[in-house]
Each structure stands twice: as C-alpha cells, then as structure tokens.
Coordinates of C-alpha atoms and ligand atoms in Angstrom, one line a residue:
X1 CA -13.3 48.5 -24.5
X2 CA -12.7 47.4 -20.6
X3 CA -14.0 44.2 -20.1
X4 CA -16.8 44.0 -17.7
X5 CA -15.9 42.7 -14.2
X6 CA -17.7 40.0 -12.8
X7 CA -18.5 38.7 -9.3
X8 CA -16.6 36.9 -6.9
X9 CA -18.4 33.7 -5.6
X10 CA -17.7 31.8 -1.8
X11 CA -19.3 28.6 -2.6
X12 CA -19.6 26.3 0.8
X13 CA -20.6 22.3 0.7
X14 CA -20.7 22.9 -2.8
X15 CA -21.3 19.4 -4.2
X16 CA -21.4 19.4 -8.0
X17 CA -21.9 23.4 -8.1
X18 CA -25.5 23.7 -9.0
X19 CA -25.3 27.2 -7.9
X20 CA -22.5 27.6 -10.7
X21 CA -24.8 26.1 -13.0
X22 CA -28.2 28.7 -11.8
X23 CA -25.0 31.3 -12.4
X24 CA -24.4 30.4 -15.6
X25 CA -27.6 29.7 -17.3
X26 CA -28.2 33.4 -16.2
X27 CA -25.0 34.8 -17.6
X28 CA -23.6 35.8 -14.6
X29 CA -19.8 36.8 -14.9
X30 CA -18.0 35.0 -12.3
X31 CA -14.4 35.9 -11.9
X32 CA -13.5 33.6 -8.9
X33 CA -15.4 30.9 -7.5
X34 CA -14.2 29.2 -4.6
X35 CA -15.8 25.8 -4.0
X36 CA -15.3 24.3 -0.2
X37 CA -16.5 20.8 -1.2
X38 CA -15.1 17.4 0.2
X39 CA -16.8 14.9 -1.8
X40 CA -14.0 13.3 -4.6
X41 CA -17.0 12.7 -7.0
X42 CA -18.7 15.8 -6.6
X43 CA -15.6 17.7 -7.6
X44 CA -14.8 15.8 -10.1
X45 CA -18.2 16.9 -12.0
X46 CA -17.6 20.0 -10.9
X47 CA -13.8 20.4 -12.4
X48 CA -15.1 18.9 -15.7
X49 CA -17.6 21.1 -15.5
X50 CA -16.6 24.2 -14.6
X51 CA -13.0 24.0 -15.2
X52 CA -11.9 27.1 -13.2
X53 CA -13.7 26.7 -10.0
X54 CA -11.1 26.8 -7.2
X55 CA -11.4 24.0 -4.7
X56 CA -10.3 24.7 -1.5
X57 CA -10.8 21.8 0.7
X58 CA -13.0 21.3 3.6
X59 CA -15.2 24.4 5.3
X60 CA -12.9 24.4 8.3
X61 CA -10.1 24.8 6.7
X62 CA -11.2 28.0 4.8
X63 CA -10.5 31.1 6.3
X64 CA -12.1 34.7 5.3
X65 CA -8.6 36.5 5.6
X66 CA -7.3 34.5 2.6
X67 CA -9.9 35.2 0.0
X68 CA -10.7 38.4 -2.1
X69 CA -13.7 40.3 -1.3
X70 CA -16.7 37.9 -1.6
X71 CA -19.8 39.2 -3.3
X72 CA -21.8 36.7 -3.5
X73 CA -21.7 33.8 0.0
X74 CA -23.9 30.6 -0.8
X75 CA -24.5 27.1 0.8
X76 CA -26.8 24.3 1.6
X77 CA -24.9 22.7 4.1
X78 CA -25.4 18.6 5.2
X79 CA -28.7 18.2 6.2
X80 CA -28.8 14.8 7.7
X81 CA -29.4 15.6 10.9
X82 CA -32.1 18.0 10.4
X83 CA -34.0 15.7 7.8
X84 CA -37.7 14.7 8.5
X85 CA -36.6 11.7 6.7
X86 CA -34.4 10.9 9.6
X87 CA -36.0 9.3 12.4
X88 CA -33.8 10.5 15.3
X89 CA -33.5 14.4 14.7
X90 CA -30.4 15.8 16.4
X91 CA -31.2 19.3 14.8
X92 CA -28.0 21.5 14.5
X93 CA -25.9 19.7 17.4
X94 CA -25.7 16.7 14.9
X95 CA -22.2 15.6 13.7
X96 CA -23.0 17.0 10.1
X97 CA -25.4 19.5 10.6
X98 CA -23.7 21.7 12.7
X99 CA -21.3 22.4 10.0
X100 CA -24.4 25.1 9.9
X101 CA -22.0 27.0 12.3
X102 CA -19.1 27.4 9.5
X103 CA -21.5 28.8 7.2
X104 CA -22.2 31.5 10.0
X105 CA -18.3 31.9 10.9
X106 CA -17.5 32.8 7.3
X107 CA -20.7 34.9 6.4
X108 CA -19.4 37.0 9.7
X109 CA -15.7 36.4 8.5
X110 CA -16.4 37.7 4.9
X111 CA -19.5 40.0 5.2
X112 CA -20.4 39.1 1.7
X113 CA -22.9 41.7 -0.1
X114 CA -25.1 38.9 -0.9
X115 CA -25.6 35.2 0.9
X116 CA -27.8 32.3 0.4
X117 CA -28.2 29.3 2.7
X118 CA -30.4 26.7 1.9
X119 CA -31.8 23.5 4.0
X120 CA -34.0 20.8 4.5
X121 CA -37.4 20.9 6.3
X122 CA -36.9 20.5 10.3
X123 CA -38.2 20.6 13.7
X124 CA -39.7 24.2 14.8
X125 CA -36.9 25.0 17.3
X126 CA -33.9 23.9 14.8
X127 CA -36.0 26.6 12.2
X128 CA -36.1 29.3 14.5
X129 CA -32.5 28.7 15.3
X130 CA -31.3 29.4 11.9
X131 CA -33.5 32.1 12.0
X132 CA -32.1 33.8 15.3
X133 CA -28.5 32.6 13.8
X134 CA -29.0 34.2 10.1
X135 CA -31.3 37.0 11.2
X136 CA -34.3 36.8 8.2
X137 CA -36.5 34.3 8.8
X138 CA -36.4 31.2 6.1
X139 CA -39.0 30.5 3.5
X140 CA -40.1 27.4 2.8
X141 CA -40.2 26.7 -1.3
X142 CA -41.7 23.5 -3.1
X143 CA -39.3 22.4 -5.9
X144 CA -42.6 21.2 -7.9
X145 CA -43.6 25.2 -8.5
X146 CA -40.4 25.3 -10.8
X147 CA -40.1 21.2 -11.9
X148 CA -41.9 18.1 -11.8
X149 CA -41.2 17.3 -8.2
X150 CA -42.1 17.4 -4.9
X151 CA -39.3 18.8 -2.7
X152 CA -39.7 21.3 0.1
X153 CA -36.5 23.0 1.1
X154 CA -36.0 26.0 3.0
X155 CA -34.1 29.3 2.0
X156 CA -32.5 32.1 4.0
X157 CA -30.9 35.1 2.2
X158 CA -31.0 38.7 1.6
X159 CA -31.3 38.5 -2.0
X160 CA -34.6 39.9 -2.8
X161 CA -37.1 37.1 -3.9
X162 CA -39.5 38.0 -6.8
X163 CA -42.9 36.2 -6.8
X164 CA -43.3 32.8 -8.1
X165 CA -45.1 31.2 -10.6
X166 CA -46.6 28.0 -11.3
X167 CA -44.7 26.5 -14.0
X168 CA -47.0 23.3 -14.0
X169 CA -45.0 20.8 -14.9
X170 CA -46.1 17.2 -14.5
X171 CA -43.6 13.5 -14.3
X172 CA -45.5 12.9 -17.8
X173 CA -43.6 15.8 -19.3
X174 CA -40.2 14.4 -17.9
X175 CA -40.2 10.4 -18.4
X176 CA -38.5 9.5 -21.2
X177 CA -40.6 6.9 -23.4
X178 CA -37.9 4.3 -23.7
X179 CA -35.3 3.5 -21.5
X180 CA -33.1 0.9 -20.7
X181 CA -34.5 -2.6 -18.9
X182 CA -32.1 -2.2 -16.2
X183 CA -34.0 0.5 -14.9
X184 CA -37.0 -1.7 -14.5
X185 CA -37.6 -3.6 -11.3
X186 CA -37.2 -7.1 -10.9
X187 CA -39.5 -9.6 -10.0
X188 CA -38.9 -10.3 -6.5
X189 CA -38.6 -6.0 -5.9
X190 CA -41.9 -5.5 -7.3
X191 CA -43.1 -7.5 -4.2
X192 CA -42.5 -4.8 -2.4
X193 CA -44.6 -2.1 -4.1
X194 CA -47.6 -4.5 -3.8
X195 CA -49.5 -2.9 -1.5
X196 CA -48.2 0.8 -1.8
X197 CA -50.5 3.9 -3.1
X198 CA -50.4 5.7 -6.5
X199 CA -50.1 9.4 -6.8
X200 CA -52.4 10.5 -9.5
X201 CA -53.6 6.8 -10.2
X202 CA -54.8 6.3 -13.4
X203 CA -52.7 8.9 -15.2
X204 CA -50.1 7.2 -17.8
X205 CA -47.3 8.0 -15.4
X206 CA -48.2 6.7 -11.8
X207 CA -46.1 7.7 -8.9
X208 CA -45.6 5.4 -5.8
X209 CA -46.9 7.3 -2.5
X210 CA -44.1 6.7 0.0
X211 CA -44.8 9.5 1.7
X212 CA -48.3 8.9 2.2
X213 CA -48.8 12.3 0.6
X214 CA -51.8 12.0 -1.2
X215 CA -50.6 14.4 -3.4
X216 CA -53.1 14.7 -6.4
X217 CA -51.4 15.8 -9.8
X218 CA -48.3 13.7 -10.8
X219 CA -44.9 14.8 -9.5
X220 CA -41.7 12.7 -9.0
X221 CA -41.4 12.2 -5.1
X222 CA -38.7 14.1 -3.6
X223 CA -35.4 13.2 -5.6
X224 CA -32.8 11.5 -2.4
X225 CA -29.6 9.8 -2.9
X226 CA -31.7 6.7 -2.8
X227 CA -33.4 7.2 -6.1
X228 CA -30.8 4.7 -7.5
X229 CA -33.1 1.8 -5.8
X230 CA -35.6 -0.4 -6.7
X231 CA -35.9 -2.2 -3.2
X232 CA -37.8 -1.7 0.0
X233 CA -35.4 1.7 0.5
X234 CA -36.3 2.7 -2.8
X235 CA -37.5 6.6 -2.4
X236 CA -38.8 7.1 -6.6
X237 CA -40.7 4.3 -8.5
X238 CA -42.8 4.9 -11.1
X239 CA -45.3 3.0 -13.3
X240 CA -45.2 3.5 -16.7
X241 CA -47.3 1.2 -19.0
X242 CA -48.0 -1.1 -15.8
X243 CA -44.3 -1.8 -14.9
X244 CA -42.3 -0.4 -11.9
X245 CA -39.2 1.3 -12.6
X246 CA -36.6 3.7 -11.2
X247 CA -35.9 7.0 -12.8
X248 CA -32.9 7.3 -15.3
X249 CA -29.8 9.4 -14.1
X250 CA -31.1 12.0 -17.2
X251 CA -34.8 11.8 -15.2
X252 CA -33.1 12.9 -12.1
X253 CA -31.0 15.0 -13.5
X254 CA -34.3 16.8 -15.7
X255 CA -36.0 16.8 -12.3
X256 CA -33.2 19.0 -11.0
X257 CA -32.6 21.8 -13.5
X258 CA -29.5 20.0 -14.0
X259 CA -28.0 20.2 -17.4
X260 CA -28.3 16.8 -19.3
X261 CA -25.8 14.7 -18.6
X262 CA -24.0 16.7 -17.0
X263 CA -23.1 13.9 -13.6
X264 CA -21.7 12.0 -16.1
X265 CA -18.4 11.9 -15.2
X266 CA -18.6 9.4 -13.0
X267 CA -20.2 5.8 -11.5
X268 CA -24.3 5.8 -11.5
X269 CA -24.6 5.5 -7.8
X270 CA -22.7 8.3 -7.6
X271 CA -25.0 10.1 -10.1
X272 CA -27.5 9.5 -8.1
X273 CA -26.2 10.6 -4.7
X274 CA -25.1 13.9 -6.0
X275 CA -28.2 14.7 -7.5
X276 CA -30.2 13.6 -4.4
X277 CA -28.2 15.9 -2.5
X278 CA -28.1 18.6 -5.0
X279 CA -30.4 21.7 -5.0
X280 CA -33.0 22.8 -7.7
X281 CA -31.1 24.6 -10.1
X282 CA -34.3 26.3 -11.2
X283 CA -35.2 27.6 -7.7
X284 CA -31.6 29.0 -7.5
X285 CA -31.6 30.6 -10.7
X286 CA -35.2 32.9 -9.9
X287 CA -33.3 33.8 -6.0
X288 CA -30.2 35.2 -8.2
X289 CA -32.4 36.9 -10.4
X290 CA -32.9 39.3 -7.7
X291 CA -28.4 40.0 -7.7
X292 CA -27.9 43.6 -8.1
Ligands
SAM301 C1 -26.6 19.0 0.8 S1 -25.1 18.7 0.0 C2 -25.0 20.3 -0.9 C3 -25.1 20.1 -2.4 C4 -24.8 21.3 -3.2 N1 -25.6 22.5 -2.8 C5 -24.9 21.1 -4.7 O1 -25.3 22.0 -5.4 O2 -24.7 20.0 -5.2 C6 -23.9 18.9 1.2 C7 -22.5 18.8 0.7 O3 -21.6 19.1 1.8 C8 -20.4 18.4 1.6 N2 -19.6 18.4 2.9 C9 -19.7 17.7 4.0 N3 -18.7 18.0 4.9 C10 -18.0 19.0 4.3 C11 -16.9 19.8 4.8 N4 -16.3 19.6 5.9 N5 -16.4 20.8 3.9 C12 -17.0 21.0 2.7 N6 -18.1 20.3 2.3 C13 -18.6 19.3 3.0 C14 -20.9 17.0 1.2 O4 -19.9 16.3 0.6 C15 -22.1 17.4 0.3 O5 -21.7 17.4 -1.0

C-alpha cells in the first residue's frame, strides 16, 4: 500500500516548536518541517524533541526559492515591542518586532496553502497594521478558554476556526500538591507580596493580582519568561496553604499544553523563558483542526 503523504511545514521564530507539538498530538503527518529559530536552548528542546525538524538559521537568512512547496506557513514572531507589558510601545518599527515583516516576505515568497501568525495584545494602530499587512483581520483568544490561564494573544490565519468551548479549567486542577521548597519564597521576597491582591481569595489556590485584573475564578496569570521569580519582577505567585510560591517548570509547562517535561533538556531559567515565550499548544491544536 502507498504510504500516505504528509504536509510540509515552514515554521518561523519557532522556539521549542509548540506548533510541532499541536501537530503531533493531532496526528498530523509532517514530512518536512523547517524551523527558522535562533535561540540555542530552544533548539536544543526542539532537536531532542522532534529529531527531524530542519533548522535553518535565522528568518533572514531563509529564502522561499530554496524550500519545497510549503503547505502549511506558521509563526508568532518577537513580540517585545508590541507587548502591553512594555512600557514604551514601539509597535512594528521596534528592533524585534518588525521581524513581523519577514513573516510577510516569506508568506508572499512561498504562498503557502495554509498560514498562521500569532501575536501579543497591542496598540489599535499596530493591530490594524497587521491587519492591512495580512489581509484578515486578527482575533483576539484567551488562553484560559482552553487552560488554567489567563493569556490573551491574537491570531491571524486562513485556517477556518471552529467555535470554542469553555473547557473550565481552574489553577486548583493544575498545582501539584507537593513540590520542592525551592520553589517557595523566601522570607525577605514575601515582603513584597504584602500588600498585593488575591484572585479568587479564599479559594485553596490564591493567585496574586499583578495585573490588577480582578479577575474572579482562579487562573494562573499570564505565563512570561519571568515566571521563574519570586522577587518584585515576579509575574506568577501563588498561595497554596498560606505560603507564596512560584510555579514548577511542570506547572508552567501544564499551563501550556506542553507535554510534561518536555523543556527538560536544559537549565530552569531557560525552561522558564521558553515556556513564557511559547504559545498555547491547546489553542494551536483547535486552529489546525480546521487543516484540510
Ligand atoms: C514569541 S517567541 C515564539 C515561540 C514559539 N512560537 C514557540 O512555540 O515556542 C519568538 C521567537 O523568535 C526567535 N527569534 C528572534 N529573532 C529571530 C530570527 N532572526 N530568526 C528566527 N527566530 C528568531 C526568538 O529566539 C524566540 O524564540
């Protein structure tokens, strides 16, 4: 019997390959996937990973002519200078952000049958840019529909999306009962929480408010590359049984969609940053349901 073919993948700013991962977990053949990823920790999860993926170096560097037809173009690409988290907001004529651009240079380059860009929450005008740019206008999702946490991210692509359901999932069902006392904040860190707010105070898991969200049922804040800290630019502590901790690698990782364990391949802080920077494997996974 011929074997079935399978598609060919364009991955750019791919970090550790969560859209390899949303791929997988839905059995989708992949017969090349190109990852155009910078970051040496990043690929190295990747490559023990995913074995096979084809790192080819920065975005510009990659050229459409060199690569087979592309059925499938996807990216999220640095968001720094678009992030509300950001104070000053350069919006796409940032340094990293406008790396936007080589997303749009190859989607031309290639004419993929499918694309999928995906970015942070930003000023009006940088939105309608991408818009005008990409030609669909993005939709905003909430990682917390899908996981356990709050994080709002854009998503441009002609993949049809179907309509989402709330999977209700709250921090309690996440947190691991016991985990190591080096997660735990120390004495002189818990200073700084002293005066913060609670999401869902009360509850057995308490969140602390640093976005001033009010936010009623219990979801992890938005997972950053900062959730490795317990100090004043800590982004995720919790209070479990009346004592402040970070999340665990595994936590973040859960919060994710992320396969467990699967950033460890390398140091914690790295963990961290990857994951922080990662997308939700989850939300991925219900776009590509819609792949013909
Ligand atoms: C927001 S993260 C994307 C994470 C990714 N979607 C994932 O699943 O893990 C942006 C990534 O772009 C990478 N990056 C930055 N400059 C790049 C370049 N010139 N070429 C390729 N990747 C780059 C960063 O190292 C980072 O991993």
């Amino acid at each position: 019997m011929k074997e079935q073919k399978g598609i060919n993948v364009l991955s750019l700013f791919d970090g550790m390959s969560c859209g390899q991962i949303a791929l997988d977990k839905l059995g989708i053949k992949v017969d090349n996937y190109f990852a155009s990823e910078i970051d040496k920790y990043a690929i190295k999860v990747t490559q023990a990973n995913y074995p096979n993926t084809k790192q080819i170096g920065s975005v510009t560097e990659v050229k459409g002519e060199g690569l087979p037809e592309i059925d499938l173009l996807i990216g999220g690409s640095p968001c720094q200078d678009f992030s509300t988290l950001k104070f000053k907001r350069e919006g796409l004529r940032g340094s990293k952000s406008k790396l936007f651009y080589e997303f749009l240079r190859l989607k031309n380059e290639i004419n993929p049958k499918y694309w999928l860009l995906e970015n942070v929450q930003m000023k009006k005008e940088s939105k309608k840019q991408l818009d005008k740019h990409l030609g669909v206008t993005g939709i905003l999702i909430d990682s917390n529909k899908f996981t356990a946490q709050n994080r709002k991210r854009y998503y441009w692509t002609n993949i049809p999306i179907a309509k989402i359901d709330d999977k209700n999932l709250l921090i309690d069902n996440v947190v691991d009962k016991k985990v190591d006392e080096k997660y735990y904040c120390k004495e002189h860190q818990v200073k700084h929480y002293e005066n913060c707010k609670y999401v869902a105070e009360g509850n057995s898991i308490e969140v602390i408010d640093f976005y001033n969200k009010s936010i009623k049922y219990n979801k992890a804040n938005c997972i950053t590359p900062h959730a490795f800290r317990c100090d004043r630019s800590a982004t995720n502590i919790i209070k479990v049984n009346n004592r402040l901790r970070k999340l665990t690698e595994k936590e973040c990782e859960r919060l994710q969609g992320v396969p467990r364990d699967y950033t460890n391949f390398v140091a914690s802080g790295q963990r961290y940053k990857m994951i922080g920077n990662g997308w939700t494997v989850d939300i991925i996974k219900h776009i590509f349901k819609g792949l013909n």
